[in-house]
Short mmCIF file of C-alpha atoms in Angstrom, two decimals:
data_model
loop_
_atom_site.label_atom_id
_atom_site.label_comp_id
_atom_site.label_asym_id
_atom_site.label_seq_id
_atom_site.Cartn_x
_atom_site.Cartn_y
_atom_site.Cartn_z
CA MET A 1 5.19 -20.90 -79.29
CA ALA A 2 8.86 -21.09 -78.40
CA HIS A 3 9.14 -17.33 -78.00
CA LEU A 4 6.82 -17.54 -74.98
CA GLN A 5 9.23 -19.65 -72.99
CA ALA A 6 11.10 -16.65 -71.58
CA ILE A 7 7.85 -15.41 -70.04
CA ARG A 8 6.45 -18.77 -69.02
CA THR A 9 9.55 -19.86 -67.16
CA THR A 10 9.43 -16.84 -64.85
CA LEU A 11 5.77 -15.77 -64.76
CA GLN A 12 2.43 -17.49 -64.32
CA PRO A 13 -0.51 -16.48 -66.53
CA GLN A 14 -3.07 -14.33 -64.74
CA GLN A 15 -6.38 -15.91 -63.79
CA ASN A 16 -9.20 -14.44 -65.88
CA ASP A 17 -12.00 -15.47 -68.20
CA TYR A 18 -10.20 -14.63 -71.44
CA SER A 19 -10.32 -17.29 -74.14
CA GLN A 20 -8.27 -15.55 -76.86
CA LEU A 21 -5.82 -13.53 -74.78
CA THR A 22 -3.22 -14.78 -72.30
CA THR A 23 -1.95 -12.19 -69.84
CA TYR A 24 1.00 -12.04 -67.47
CA TYR A 25 2.16 -9.44 -64.98
CA ASP A 26 5.83 -8.99 -64.20
CA GLU A 27 5.71 -7.15 -60.89
CA HIS A 28 9.49 -6.87 -60.59
CA ASN A 29 9.84 -5.01 -63.91
CA GLN A 30 6.34 -3.46 -63.79
CA VAL A 31 5.31 -4.89 -67.16
CA ALA A 32 1.87 -6.19 -68.18
CA TRP A 33 2.08 -8.71 -71.03
CA GLY A 34 -0.78 -9.70 -73.31
CA TYR A 35 -0.45 -12.47 -75.92
CA MET A 36 -3.18 -12.60 -78.58
CA ASN A 37 -4.40 -16.09 -79.40
CA ALA A 38 -7.49 -15.68 -81.59
CA ALA A 39 -9.33 -18.63 -83.10
CA PRO A 40 -9.99 -20.10 -85.58
CA ARG A 41 -7.58 -17.71 -87.34
CA PRO A 42 -5.21 -15.16 -85.76
CA CYS A 43 -7.28 -12.18 -86.84
CA PHE A 44 -9.29 -9.65 -84.87
CA THR A 45 -12.34 -11.59 -83.83
CA GLY A 46 -15.04 -9.87 -81.82
CA THR A 47 -13.99 -11.93 -78.81
CA LEU A 48 -10.34 -10.89 -79.04
CA LEU A 49 -11.26 -7.22 -79.43
CA ARG A 50 -13.47 -7.31 -76.33
CA GLU A 51 -10.87 -9.13 -74.29
CA ILE A 52 -8.11 -6.65 -75.16
CA VAL A 53 -10.36 -3.76 -74.07
CA ASP A 54 -11.25 -5.59 -70.84
CA TRP A 55 -7.58 -6.28 -70.16
CA PHE A 56 -6.68 -2.64 -70.78
CA GLY A 57 -9.37 -1.71 -68.27
CA ASP A 58 -7.86 -4.08 -65.70
CA VAL A 59 -4.41 -2.58 -66.26
CA ALA A 60 -5.77 0.98 -65.95
CA ARG A 61 -7.47 0.11 -62.66
CA ARG A 62 -4.21 -1.34 -61.37
CA VAL A 63 -2.39 1.87 -62.33
CA ASP A 64 -4.98 3.94 -60.48
CA ASP A 65 -5.05 1.78 -57.36
CA PRO A 66 -2.43 3.00 -54.84
CA GLU A 67 -2.48 -0.39 -53.13
CA CYS A 68 -1.45 -2.28 -56.29
CA ALA A 69 2.04 -2.66 -57.67
CA ASP A 70 2.83 -0.14 -60.37
CA VAL A 71 2.54 -0.82 -64.09
CA ASN A 72 4.87 1.21 -66.28
CA TYR A 73 4.67 -0.78 -69.51
CA VAL A 74 2.02 -2.72 -71.43
CA VAL A 75 3.19 -5.14 -74.13
CA VAL A 76 0.84 -6.47 -76.82
CA ALA A 77 2.34 -9.58 -78.43
CA SER A 78 1.13 -12.77 -80.10
CA GLY A 79 0.89 -16.37 -78.99
CA HIS A 80 0.79 -17.61 -82.60
CA PRO A 81 4.22 -18.74 -83.88
CA GLY A 82 5.23 -16.77 -86.96
CA ILE A 83 2.11 -14.59 -86.95
CA TYR A 84 1.42 -11.40 -85.03
CA ASN A 85 -2.06 -10.82 -86.44
CA LEU A 86 -3.58 -11.17 -89.90
CA GLY A 87 -5.92 -8.23 -89.43
CA GLY A 88 -9.64 -7.93 -89.86
CA ASP A 89 -12.00 -10.88 -90.00
CA LEU A 90 -12.28 -11.11 -93.80
CA ASN A 91 -14.88 -13.86 -93.62
CA LEU A 92 -17.10 -11.57 -91.56
CA PHE A 93 -16.38 -8.65 -93.89
CA ARG A 94 -17.50 -10.65 -96.90
CA GLN A 95 -20.68 -11.85 -95.21
CA LEU A 96 -21.68 -8.37 -94.06
CA ILE A 97 -20.89 -6.81 -97.43
CA GLU A 98 -22.93 -9.43 -99.29
CA ALA A 99 -25.81 -8.84 -96.86
CA ARG A 100 -25.48 -5.03 -97.31
CA ASP A 101 -25.31 -4.81 -93.52
CA ARG A 102 -23.89 -1.36 -92.98
CA GLU A 103 -24.86 -1.24 -89.31
CA ASN A 104 -22.80 -4.25 -88.31
CA LEU A 105 -19.87 -3.23 -90.51
CA CYS A 106 -19.84 0.05 -88.58
CA LYS A 107 -20.04 -1.79 -85.26
CA TYR A 108 -17.10 -4.00 -86.20
CA ALA A 109 -15.03 -1.00 -87.31
CA GLN A 110 -15.80 0.76 -84.03
CA ALA A 111 -14.85 -2.36 -82.08
CA CYS A 112 -11.48 -2.42 -83.87
CA ILE A 113 -10.78 1.24 -83.19
CA ARG A 114 -11.49 1.03 -79.45
CA PRO A 115 -8.41 -1.01 -78.37
CA LEU A 116 -6.20 0.63 -81.00
CA PHE A 117 -7.07 4.11 -79.71
CA LEU A 118 -6.54 3.06 -76.09
CA ASN A 119 -3.15 1.57 -76.96
CA ALA A 120 -2.06 4.65 -78.89
CA LEU A 121 -3.05 6.90 -75.97
CA HIS A 122 -1.36 4.57 -73.46
CA LEU A 123 -4.70 3.92 -71.74
CA ASN A 124 -4.93 7.65 -70.95
CA ARG A 125 -2.36 7.15 -68.19
CA PRO A 126 0.52 9.67 -68.49
CA ASN A 127 3.15 7.46 -66.86
CA LEU A 128 2.32 4.34 -68.85
CA LYS A 129 4.02 3.35 -72.10
CA THR A 130 2.66 0.80 -74.57
CA ILE A 131 4.89 -1.53 -76.57
CA THR A 132 3.89 -3.75 -79.47
CA LEU A 133 6.16 -6.75 -79.95
CA VAL A 134 6.04 -8.17 -83.48
CA GLN A 135 7.51 -11.67 -83.75
CA GLY A 136 5.52 -12.75 -86.78
CA ASP A 137 3.69 -11.32 -89.77
CA ALA A 138 1.47 -8.29 -89.11
CA LEU A 139 -0.99 -7.71 -91.95
CA GLY A 140 -3.77 -5.19 -92.43
CA GLY A 141 -5.38 -4.53 -89.06
CA GLY A 142 -2.56 -6.50 -87.46
CA PHE A 143 -0.10 -3.91 -88.74
CA GLU A 144 -2.43 -1.13 -87.57
CA CYS A 145 -2.36 -2.71 -84.11
CA ALA A 146 1.44 -2.91 -84.20
CA LEU A 147 1.63 0.76 -85.17
CA SER A 148 -0.64 1.79 -82.30
CA GLY A 149 2.00 1.04 -79.67
CA ASN A 150 4.09 3.92 -78.40
CA ILE A 151 7.09 1.74 -79.26
CA LEU A 152 7.15 -0.92 -81.99
CA ILE A 153 9.75 -3.66 -81.50
CA ALA A 154 10.04 -6.15 -84.36
CA GLU A 155 12.16 -9.19 -85.06
CA ARG A 156 14.09 -9.33 -88.32
CA GLY A 157 12.44 -11.25 -91.13
CA THR A 158 8.87 -10.61 -90.06
CA LYS A 159 6.52 -9.16 -92.70
CA MET A 160 4.30 -6.12 -92.39
CA GLY A 161 1.92 -4.51 -94.82
CA PHE A 162 -1.56 -3.64 -95.95
CA PRO A 163 -2.95 -6.10 -98.54
CA GLU A 164 -6.41 -4.44 -98.59
CA ILE A 165 -5.79 -2.67 -101.90
CA LEU A 166 -5.57 -6.12 -103.53
CA PHE A 167 -9.33 -6.45 -103.08
CA ASN A 168 -9.96 -2.78 -103.91
CA LEU A 169 -10.23 -1.50 -100.35
CA PHE A 170 -7.97 0.35 -97.91
CA PRO A 171 -7.06 -0.21 -94.24
CA GLY A 172 -9.58 1.99 -92.47
CA MET A 173 -8.97 1.52 -88.77
CA GLY A 174 -5.95 3.74 -88.24
CA ALA A 175 -3.39 2.98 -90.94
CA MET A 176 -3.18 6.45 -92.46
CA THR A 177 -3.38 8.16 -89.07
CA LEU A 178 -0.73 6.05 -87.35
CA LEU A 179 1.67 5.31 -90.20
CA GLY A 180 1.40 8.87 -91.51
CA ARG A 181 2.49 10.28 -88.17
CA LYS A 182 5.52 7.97 -88.12
CA ILE A 183 6.86 8.15 -91.66
CA GLY A 184 4.95 11.02 -93.29
CA TYR A 185 1.66 10.89 -95.16
CA THR A 186 3.09 10.71 -98.66
CA LYS A 187 5.18 7.65 -97.82
CA ALA A 188 2.30 6.13 -95.87
CA GLU A 189 0.00 6.47 -98.86
CA LYS A 190 2.56 4.76 -101.10
CA VAL A 191 2.87 1.87 -98.63
CA ILE A 192 -0.90 1.45 -98.46
CA LEU A 193 -1.45 1.65 -102.22
CA SER A 194 1.37 -0.80 -102.96
CA GLY A 195 -0.30 -3.74 -101.23
CA LYS A 196 3.24 -4.93 -100.66
CA LEU A 197 4.50 -6.90 -97.69
CA TYR A 198 7.57 -5.20 -96.27
CA THR A 199 10.20 -6.81 -94.09
CA ALA A 200 10.77 -5.51 -90.59
CA GLU A 201 14.15 -4.31 -91.83
CA GLU A 202 12.48 -2.20 -94.55
CA MET A 203 9.99 -0.77 -92.08
CA TYR A 204 12.84 0.08 -89.72
CA GLU A 205 14.55 2.03 -92.50
CA LEU A 206 11.29 3.85 -93.23
CA GLY A 207 10.92 4.73 -89.56
CA ALA A 208 7.81 2.66 -88.78
CA VAL A 209 9.71 0.17 -86.58
CA ASP A 210 11.44 1.70 -83.57
CA VAL A 211 13.60 -1.23 -82.45
CA LEU A 212 14.83 -4.03 -84.74
CA VAL A 213 16.13 -7.22 -83.15
CA ASP A 214 17.19 -10.72 -84.11
CA PRO A 215 14.63 -13.53 -84.36
CA GLY A 216 13.79 -15.06 -81.00
CA SER A 217 15.08 -12.12 -78.98
CA GLY A 218 11.90 -10.04 -78.86
CA GLU A 219 11.09 -10.48 -75.16
CA GLN A 220 14.67 -9.76 -74.17
CA ALA A 221 14.57 -6.66 -76.38
CA VAL A 222 11.56 -5.40 -74.42
CA TYR A 223 13.51 -5.65 -71.16
CA ASP A 224 16.60 -4.12 -72.78
CA PHE A 225 14.48 -1.17 -73.91
CA ILE A 226 12.99 -0.76 -70.43
CA ARG A 227 16.42 -0.78 -68.78
CA LYS A 228 17.79 1.72 -71.28
CA GLU A 229 14.82 4.06 -70.93
CA ALA A 230 15.01 3.98 -67.12
CA ARG A 231 17.90 6.46 -67.31
CA GLN A 232 15.81 8.98 -69.24
CA ARG A 233 12.22 8.00 -68.50
CA ASN A 234 11.11 11.41 -67.22
CA GLY A 235 12.41 13.18 -70.32
CA ALA A 236 11.03 10.50 -72.65
CA LEU A 237 7.53 10.74 -71.17
CA ALA A 238 7.63 14.54 -71.34
CA LEU A 239 8.75 14.41 -74.97
CA ARG A 240 5.89 12.04 -75.78
CA ALA A 241 3.43 14.43 -74.14
CA ALA A 242 4.80 17.27 -76.26
CA ARG A 243 4.48 15.18 -79.42
CA GLU A 244 0.88 14.33 -78.57
CA LEU A 245 0.13 18.05 -78.38
CA SER A 246 1.73 18.73 -81.76
CA GLN A 247 0.45 15.53 -83.43
CA PRO A 248 -2.73 14.53 -81.59
CA ILE A 249 -4.58 11.33 -82.44
CA ALA A 250 -8.26 12.19 -82.36
CA HIS A 251 -10.93 9.55 -81.82
CA ASP A 252 -13.28 11.48 -84.11
CA GLU A 253 -10.69 11.33 -86.90
CA LEU A 254 -10.44 7.55 -86.62
CA MET A 255 -14.22 7.13 -86.57
CA ARG A 256 -14.78 9.34 -89.62
CA ILE A 257 -12.14 7.43 -91.57
CA ALA A 258 -13.83 4.18 -90.52
CA GLU A 259 -17.09 5.48 -92.00
CA ILE A 260 -15.27 6.11 -95.29
CA TRP A 261 -14.01 2.52 -95.08
CA VAL A 262 -17.53 1.16 -94.52
CA ASP A 263 -18.89 3.08 -97.50
CA ALA A 264 -16.01 1.85 -99.66
CA ALA A 265 -16.54 -1.74 -98.48
CA LEU A 266 -20.18 -1.61 -99.52
CA ARG A 267 -19.13 -0.54 -103.03
CA LEU A 268 -16.99 -3.65 -103.57
CA GLU A 269 -17.96 -5.81 -106.52
CA SER A 270 -18.14 -9.59 -106.79
CA LYS A 271 -14.61 -9.81 -108.25
CA ASP A 272 -13.28 -7.90 -105.25
CA LEU A 273 -15.06 -10.26 -102.85
CA ARG A 274 -13.60 -13.24 -104.69
CA MET A 275 -10.11 -11.80 -104.18
CA MET A 276 -10.94 -11.29 -100.50
CA GLU A 277 -11.96 -14.94 -100.30
CA ARG A 278 -8.71 -16.00 -101.96
CA LEU A 279 -6.74 -14.04 -99.35
CA VAL A 280 -8.69 -15.73 -96.57
CA MET A 281 -7.75 -19.12 -98.03
CA ARG A 282 -4.09 -18.11 -98.30
CA GLN A 283 -4.05 -16.78 -94.77
CA THR A 284 -5.67 -19.97 -93.51
CA GLY A 285 -3.00 -21.96 -95.33
CA LYS A 286 -0.36 -19.74 -93.77
CA VAL A 287 -1.72 -20.46 -90.30
CA GLU A 288 -1.70 -24.21 -90.93
CA THR A 289 1.84 -24.05 -92.31
CA ALA A 290 3.06 -21.91 -89.40
CA ASN A 291 1.54 -24.37 -86.95
CA SER A 292 3.41 -27.20 -88.68
CA GLY A 293 6.68 -25.30 -88.29
CA ASP A 294 7.26 -24.65 -92.01
CA SER A 295 7.84 -21.27 -93.58
CA VAL A 296 5.54 -19.62 -96.08
CA VAL A 297 5.12 -16.13 -97.50
CA LEU A 298 1.70 -14.68 -98.31
CA SER A 299 1.80 -12.94 -101.68
CA ALA A 300 -0.65 -11.25 -103.94
#
């Protein structure tokens, strides 16, 4: 977790009851930091999803409280070295699909959409901007999370992509909505159907990554961005508001797509579930390798 040192040397973690999310508040620069730390794998567990929503609520209350120091930026990052987030809980998916449990699949999809939608709409606070800082691989729902930030900063060499098509599914919690708005729907569909893992450099060229920086410089890049934007913050916020009028992100759209995802998940066959299980094993191996400090690439 070397990339956390820049934060830890200057800030103390906030006191809360979170078990899979570590938060900091930089009062001087008006930045709220949240580092995901899900267990046993860095995916979107139910606990992590709830804690992100709770944290967003705390930040929103701080913004609204005139007696609190201002918050102008929220940064969603990862405490796992080499991994931003591996996406949905594939073990849970497989169990619910095998049990034909449509109700709980829907509940999980809704739980995933809630923090993503809040992040994309900057917590419904017009003067707040959300930043996602990708310092490790962002796969599936992890990439959807990264795309939900108003600004996506990524370190060179990190991998991003949607492997869901490898087990005959698609990313149903915002991929088409968010990626389509950034790079165009035709290109987004090609990315999703490829199942390929793209480098941050490739995603920068496509237009999905807003700021590309060298490995290990992610936190500094956040502060560099903030300083640069300070000179044009009023215009930048107004431009974002205009874009949100011309390209709105509707909660109903996300929920209806999630229903399509649930129906598609329940049509998966045993061979598709076996591939899902293989990906879980590979991702687990990736986590173990990342924790040991070695390098590994997840492939199809």
